[in-house]
């Protein structure tokens, strides 16, 4: 397979990040499209790939989405609070316009895959990628395959228990203060302090509280999926918070399962420029192209 070009669509709630790479996954060109109405946004994305043709495309989308190939709504966005996007079939829109093989998955699965092949998951046979940003989501890989069958993982909505000093009422419209997203996603910082997260110094106690919940989620991950590595992305948890996250994970474990080397077990992303999802999409595009040629 020579001189092939692979495309990446990272579909987010505020913007779509588009990129085209050569067969070494080196980026040839990229663009950003603001997320407005589905018609407007997707038309602009399609135009980018008409101007910059690819042999296959990988799409990592915000969710929830239907990623089950046998489902009649495969490729579409499910119940989302984003106006106009519910029921939109993103996969069909690109497939009908571009006529190339497409791999369709969640944004966190794309990031997990990018870390698996080119980031801090290299050399591991299993990993869980957790993003803590506007929401909390996770993608898990075991031996090169995504974990999930009936749908994709929704680990941000696992039940969480509150720290005794936390009286925040929660931000998840479904589970309020009973899930990790409701207690620790980016908007909970403003919900607790009344100030935008990026304006608050990292020494503020709110970040210790967030790290407590992310540590709790890492412990849940450790005892349920037992991955070789947990990789944390998103803007909320940075290198500054990772020591606290590791400390709380260890506290929740309380000596139960054999203590991993925490510094190697819970790590930041390794792909530069927040490019985990993009490189993951290129690799998934290559995979779907190879499968279509069989
Ligand atoms: Zn929830």
Tab-separated table of C-alpha atoms and ligand atoms in Angstrom:
chain	number	residue	atom	x	y	z
A	1	UNK	CA	0.000	0.000	0.000
A	2	UNK	CA	1.941	3.016	-1.213
A	3	UNK	CA	1.114	6.664	-1.663
A	4	UNK	CA	-2.163	6.343	0.133
A	5	UNK	CA	-3.728	9.277	1.937
A	6	UNK	CA	-5.695	8.946	5.122
A	7	UNK	CA	-8.222	11.407	6.525
A	8	UNK	CA	-9.185	12.201	10.101
A	9	UNK	CA	-12.346	13.806	11.421
A	10	UNK	CA	-12.341	14.616	15.118
A	11	UNK	CA	-15.927	15.677	15.676
A	12	UNK	CA	-16.334	17.776	18.799
A	13	UNK	CA	-19.089	19.809	20.352
A	14	UNK	CA	-17.407	23.142	19.575
A	15	UNK	CA	-15.262	22.286	16.549
A	16	UNK	CA	-14.415	19.615	13.998
A	17	UNK	CA	-10.688	19.033	13.482
A	18	UNK	CA	-9.908	17.731	9.990
A	19	UNK	CA	-6.603	16.398	8.726
A	20	UNK	CA	-5.056	14.512	5.833
A	21	UNK	CA	-1.891	12.437	6.178
A	22	UNK	CA	0.408	10.362	4.020
A	23	UNK	CA	0.978	6.657	4.617
A	24	UNK	CA	3.444	7.483	7.431
A	25	UNK	CA	0.653	9.457	9.151
A	26	UNK	CA	2.571	12.695	8.625
A	27	UNK	CA	0.029	15.486	8.267
A	28	UNK	CA	-0.167	17.049	4.805
A	29	UNK	CA	-2.935	19.531	5.529
A	30	UNK	CA	-5.443	20.274	8.281
A	31	UNK	CA	-8.370	22.515	9.026
A	32	UNK	CA	-10.871	23.402	11.729
A	33	UNK	CA	-14.592	23.843	11.242
A	34	UNK	CA	-16.848	25.404	13.875
A	35	UNK	CA	-19.661	23.150	15.083
A	36	UNK	CA	-22.897	24.927	14.164
A	37	UNK	CA	-25.828	23.197	12.451
A	38	UNK	CA	-25.204	19.681	11.096
A	39	UNK	CA	-25.975	20.738	7.514
A	40	UNK	CA	-23.573	23.682	7.584
A	41	UNK	CA	-20.764	21.974	9.509
A	42	UNK	CA	-20.815	18.674	7.615
A	43	UNK	CA	-21.000	20.435	4.212
A	44	UNK	CA	-17.852	22.367	5.106
A	45	UNK	CA	-16.106	19.164	6.251
A	46	UNK	CA	-17.088	17.293	3.094
A	47	UNK	CA	-15.785	20.184	0.971
A	48	UNK	CA	-12.395	19.945	2.732
A	49	UNK	CA	-12.054	16.286	1.734
A	50	UNK	CA	-13.304	16.963	-1.803
A	51	UNK	CA	-10.487	19.516	-2.086
A	52	UNK	CA	-8.018	17.171	-0.344
A	53	UNK	CA	-8.993	13.632	-1.399
A	54	UNK	CA	-8.227	10.627	0.798
A	55	UNK	CA	-8.313	6.851	0.258
A	56	UNK	CA	-9.993	6.174	3.586
A	57	UNK	CA	-11.328	8.141	6.522
A	58	UNK	CA	-11.375	7.691	10.283
A	59	UNK	CA	-14.066	9.522	12.234
A	60	UNK	CA	-13.951	9.939	16.011
A	61	UNK	CA	-17.095	11.652	17.191
A	62	UNK	CA	-18.611	13.131	20.322
A	63	UNK	CA	-21.333	10.862	21.584
A	64	UNK	CA	-23.422	9.083	22.261
A	65	UNK	CA	-23.238	7.524	18.799
A	66	UNK	CA	-24.292	4.271	17.166
A	67	UNK	CA	-21.135	2.270	16.357
A	68	UNK	CA	-22.810	-1.121	15.890
A	69	UNK	CA	-22.388	-2.109	12.251
A	70	UNK	CA	-25.526	-4.284	12.143
A	71	UNK	CA	-27.739	-1.529	13.563
A	72	UNK	CA	-30.138	0.343	11.234
A	73	UNK	CA	-28.911	3.639	12.705
A	74	UNK	CA	-25.180	2.740	12.504
A	75	UNK	CA	-23.144	5.914	12.043
A	76	UNK	CA	-25.612	8.295	13.617
A	77	UNK	CA	-25.591	10.531	16.644
A	78	UNK	CA	-27.962	9.399	19.370
A	79	UNK	CA	-29.658	11.441	22.130
A	80	UNK	CA	-27.582	14.611	22.443
A	81	UNK	CA	-28.441	17.979	23.943
A	82	UNK	CA	-26.764	19.638	20.940
A	83	UNK	CA	-29.607	21.234	18.949
A	84	UNK	CA	-30.245	19.606	15.562
A	85	UNK	CA	-27.614	16.868	15.874
A	86	UNK	CA	-29.706	14.023	17.279
A	87	UNK	CA	-30.348	11.402	14.578
A	88	UNK	CA	-27.840	12.908	12.133
A	89	UNK	CA	-25.999	10.128	10.312
A	90	UNK	CA	-22.457	11.415	10.124
A	91	UNK	CA	-21.072	8.234	8.581
A	92	UNK	CA	-23.593	8.239	5.706
A	93	UNK	CA	-22.988	11.937	5.023
A	94	UNK	CA	-19.266	11.362	4.456
A	95	UNK	CA	-19.695	7.971	2.736
A	96	UNK	CA	-22.277	9.279	0.241
A	97	UNK	CA	-20.095	12.270	-0.660
A	98	UNK	CA	-16.611	10.737	-0.660
A	99	UNK	CA	-17.151	7.044	-1.605
A	100	UNK	CA	-14.207	5.795	0.500
A	101	UNK	CA	-14.045	3.234	3.336
A	102	UNK	CA	-14.734	4.844	6.712
A	103	UNK	CA	-14.018	3.768	10.288
A	104	UNK	CA	-16.548	5.312	12.665
A	105	UNK	CA	-16.039	5.380	16.418
A	106	UNK	CA	-16.055	7.633	19.474
A	107	UNK	CA	-13.556	10.455	19.952
A	108	UNK	CA	-12.184	8.709	23.040
A	109	UNK	CA	-11.728	5.429	21.169
A	110	UNK	CA	-9.793	7.338	18.497
A	111	UNK	CA	-7.588	8.889	21.183
A	112	UNK	CA	-7.110	5.532	22.885
A	113	UNK	CA	-6.014	4.042	19.573
A	114	UNK	CA	-3.652	6.937	18.851
A	115	UNK	CA	-1.993	6.471	22.244
A	116	UNK	CA	-1.880	2.706	21.647
A	117	UNK	CA	0.042	2.951	18.376
A	118	UNK	CA	1.997	6.205	18.712
A	119	UNK	CA	1.775	7.505	22.290
A	120	UNK	CA	2.251	6.348	25.849
A	121	UNK	CA	0.365	3.115	25.226
A	122	UNK	CA	3.050	1.781	22.871
A	123	UNK	CA	4.290	-1.566	24.094
A	124	UNK	CA	1.180	-2.261	26.192
A	125	UNK	CA	-1.343	-4.870	25.105
A	126	UNK	CA	-4.138	-3.151	27.038
A	127	UNK	CA	-4.928	0.399	28.065
A	128	UNK	CA	-7.739	2.689	29.098
A	129	UNK	CA	-7.749	6.278	27.858
A	130	UNK	CA	-9.770	8.652	30.033
A	131	UNK	CA	-10.534	12.219	29.011
A	132	UNK	CA	-11.521	14.811	31.579
A	133	UNK	CA	-12.772	17.878	29.727
A	134	UNK	CA	-16.238	19.238	29.009
A	135	UNK	CA	-17.365	15.717	29.844
A	136	UNK	CA	-15.671	12.560	31.067
A	137	UNK	CA	-15.298	9.624	28.704
A	138	UNK	CA	-13.129	6.587	28.240
A	139	UNK	CA	-11.987	4.208	25.538
A	140	UNK	CA	-10.460	0.824	26.297
A	141	UNK	CA	-8.241	-1.377	24.145
A	142	UNK	CA	-7.419	-5.018	24.686
A	143	UNK	CA	-4.983	-6.659	22.241
A	144	UNK	CA	-5.625	-4.016	19.594
A	145	UNK	CA	-9.423	-4.256	19.820
A	146	UNK	CA	-11.847	-1.805	21.395
A	147	UNK	CA	-13.770	-3.080	24.377
A	148	UNK	CA	-17.527	-2.748	23.935
A	149	UNK	CA	-20.167	-4.804	22.206
A	150	UNK	CA	-23.690	-3.512	22.660
A	151	UNK	CA	-22.389	0.058	22.420
A	152	UNK	CA	-19.355	2.126	23.432
A	153	UNK	CA	-18.206	2.582	27.018
A	154	UNK	CA	-19.748	5.355	29.129
A	155	UNK	CA	-17.389	5.270	32.075
A	156	UNK	CA	-17.890	8.946	32.936
A	157	UNK	CA	-21.328	7.939	34.162
A	158	UNK	CA	-20.172	5.209	36.516
A	159	UNK	CA	-21.564	5.798	40.018
A	160	UNK	CA	-19.247	7.871	42.183
A	161	UNK	CA	-19.309	8.576	45.879
A	162	UNK	CA	-18.863	12.084	47.106
A	163	UNK	CA	-16.133	13.305	49.367
A	164	UNK	CA	-17.548	14.332	52.741
A	165	UNK	CA	-16.531	17.989	52.318
A	166	UNK	CA	-18.149	18.321	48.878
A	167	UNK	CA	-21.632	19.852	48.816
A	168	UNK	CA	-21.794	20.442	45.043
A	169	UNK	CA	-25.130	19.347	43.562
A	170	UNK	CA	-23.658	17.921	40.368
A	171	UNK	CA	-23.721	18.772	36.691
A	172	UNK	CA	-24.853	15.599	34.886
A	173	UNK	CA	-28.480	16.054	33.733
A	174	UNK	CA	-29.041	12.304	34.179
A	175	UNK	CA	-27.184	11.426	37.385
A	176	UNK	CA	-26.549	14.840	38.995
A	177	UNK	CA	-23.908	14.327	41.714
A	178	UNK	CA	-23.924	10.516	41.424
A	179	UNK	CA	-21.486	10.074	38.531
A	180	UNK	CA	-17.909	11.127	37.709
A	181	UNK	CA	-18.957	13.447	34.897
A	182	UNK	CA	-21.421	15.151	37.236
A	183	UNK	CA	-18.747	15.656	39.892
A	184	UNK	CA	-15.485	16.179	38.037
A	185	UNK	CA	-15.939	17.307	34.397
A	186	UNK	CA	-14.619	20.770	33.484
A	187	UNK	CA	-17.923	22.637	34.016
A	188	UNK	CA	-18.036	21.461	37.661
A	189	UNK	CA	-15.104	23.786	38.379
A	190	UNK	CA	-17.146	26.825	37.413
A	191	UNK	CA	-20.179	25.251	39.083
A	192	UNK	CA	-18.297	25.106	42.372
A	193	UNK	CA	-16.287	28.305	42.243
A	194	UNK	CA	-18.291	30.585	39.951
A	195	UNK	CA	-15.096	31.153	37.962
A	196	UNK	CA	-13.909	29.726	34.660
A	197	UNK	CA	-11.548	26.799	35.180
A	198	UNK	CA	-8.758	28.332	33.114
A	199	UNK	CA	-8.707	31.461	35.342
A	200	UNK	CA	-8.168	29.486	38.556
A	201	UNK	CA	-4.636	28.665	39.738
A	202	UNK	CA	-3.814	24.984	39.792
A	203	UNK	CA	-3.043	25.306	43.509
A	204	UNK	CA	-6.733	25.967	44.217
A	205	UNK	CA	-8.264	23.173	46.365
A	206	UNK	CA	-10.898	22.556	43.663
A	207	UNK	CA	-8.233	20.759	41.616
A	208	UNK	CA	-7.450	18.468	44.536
A	209	UNK	CA	-11.142	17.609	44.731
A	210	UNK	CA	-11.301	16.905	40.983
A	211	UNK	CA	-8.156	14.749	41.326
A	212	UNK	CA	-9.892	12.839	44.144
A	213	UNK	CA	-12.740	11.880	41.805
A	214	UNK	CA	-10.452	11.084	38.884
A	215	UNK	CA	-8.390	8.914	41.250
A	216	UNK	CA	-11.599	7.164	42.285
A	217	UNK	CA	-12.408	6.552	38.605
A	218	UNK	CA	-8.880	5.214	38.016
A	219	UNK	CA	-9.368	2.808	40.929
A	220	UNK	CA	-12.720	1.670	39.444
A	221	UNK	CA	-10.884	1.145	36.154
A	222	UNK	CA	-8.077	-0.772	37.833
A	223	UNK	CA	-10.401	-3.264	39.526
A	224	UNK	CA	-12.864	-3.648	36.639
A	225	UNK	CA	-10.785	-3.682	33.440
A	226	UNK	CA	-7.317	-4.243	34.928
A	227	UNK	CA	-5.459	-2.500	32.090
A	228	UNK	CA	-1.680	-2.275	31.890
A	229	UNK	CA	-1.950	1.504	31.648
A	230	UNK	CA	-4.355	4.379	32.237
A	231	UNK	CA	-3.727	7.418	30.047
A	232	UNK	CA	-5.412	10.673	31.012
A	233	UNK	CA	-6.192	13.338	28.422
A	234	UNK	CA	-8.357	16.445	28.312
A	235	UNK	CA	-7.669	19.917	29.679
A	236	UNK	CA	-8.673	19.434	33.325
A	237	UNK	CA	-6.027	16.981	34.521
A	238	UNK	CA	-2.482	18.044	33.628
A	239	UNK	CA	0.957	16.845	34.769
A	240	UNK	CA	0.408	19.080	37.828
A	241	UNK	CA	-2.584	17.038	39.029
A	242	UNK	CA	-1.289	13.568	38.124
A	243	UNK	CA	0.573	13.004	41.435
A	244	UNK	CA	-2.655	13.693	43.351
A	245	UNK	CA	-4.628	11.414	41.028
A	246	UNK	CA	-2.107	8.610	41.633
A	247	UNK	CA	-2.184	9.226	45.403
A	248	UNK	CA	-5.980	8.980	45.549
A	249	UNK	CA	-6.073	5.897	43.296
A	250	UNK	CA	-3.667	4.220	45.714
A	251	UNK	CA	-5.758	5.352	48.713
A	252	UNK	CA	-8.921	3.842	47.203
A	253	UNK	CA	-7.063	0.613	46.503
A	254	UNK	CA	-5.965	0.531	50.165
A	255	UNK	CA	-3.486	-2.272	49.504
A	256	UNK	CA	-6.083	-4.592	47.921
A	257	UNK	CA	-4.688	-5.380	44.455
A	258	UNK	CA	-0.927	-5.460	43.965
A	259	UNK	CA	0.264	-1.872	43.741
A	260	UNK	CA	1.470	-1.054	40.238
A	261	UNK	CA	4.290	1.444	39.698
A	262	UNK	CA	1.864	4.368	39.838
A	263	UNK	CA	4.117	6.723	37.859
A	264	UNK	CA	4.084	4.270	34.949
A	265	UNK	CA	0.505	3.085	35.430
A	266	UNK	CA	-1.307	6.459	35.339
A	267	UNK	CA	0.239	8.745	32.737
A	268	UNK	CA	-0.472	11.759	30.546
A	269	UNK	CA	-0.919	11.499	26.795
A	270	UNK	CA	2.188	10.897	24.707
A	271	UNK	CA	1.152	12.030	21.224
A	272	UNK	CA	2.268	15.629	20.746
A	273	UNK	CA	-0.058	18.615	20.168
A	274	UNK	CA	-3.112	16.788	21.545
A	275	UNK	CA	-2.965	14.686	18.376
A	276	UNK	CA	-3.972	11.308	19.858
A	277	UNK	CA	-7.376	11.198	18.163
A	278	UNK	CA	-6.019	12.377	14.813
A	279	UNK	CA	-3.272	9.754	14.588
A	280	UNK	CA	-5.733	7.148	15.881
A	281	UNK	CA	-8.135	8.065	13.075
A	282	UNK	CA	-5.382	7.770	10.455
A	283	UNK	CA	-4.509	4.285	11.727
A	284	UNK	CA	-8.164	3.226	11.830
A	285	UNK	CA	-8.632	4.576	8.289
A	286	UNK	CA	-5.664	2.510	7.147
A	287	UNK	CA	-7.131	-0.555	8.862
A	288	UNK	CA	-10.560	-0.141	7.242
A	289	UNK	CA	-8.918	0.379	3.830
A	290	UNK	CA	-6.880	-2.817	4.209
A	291	UNK	CA	-10.025	-4.716	5.219
A	292	UNK	CA	-11.938	-3.368	2.221
A	293	UNK	CA	-9.181	-4.597	-0.113
A	294	UNK	CA	-9.285	-8.142	1.200
B	1	LIG	ZN1	-23.951	10.974	34.525
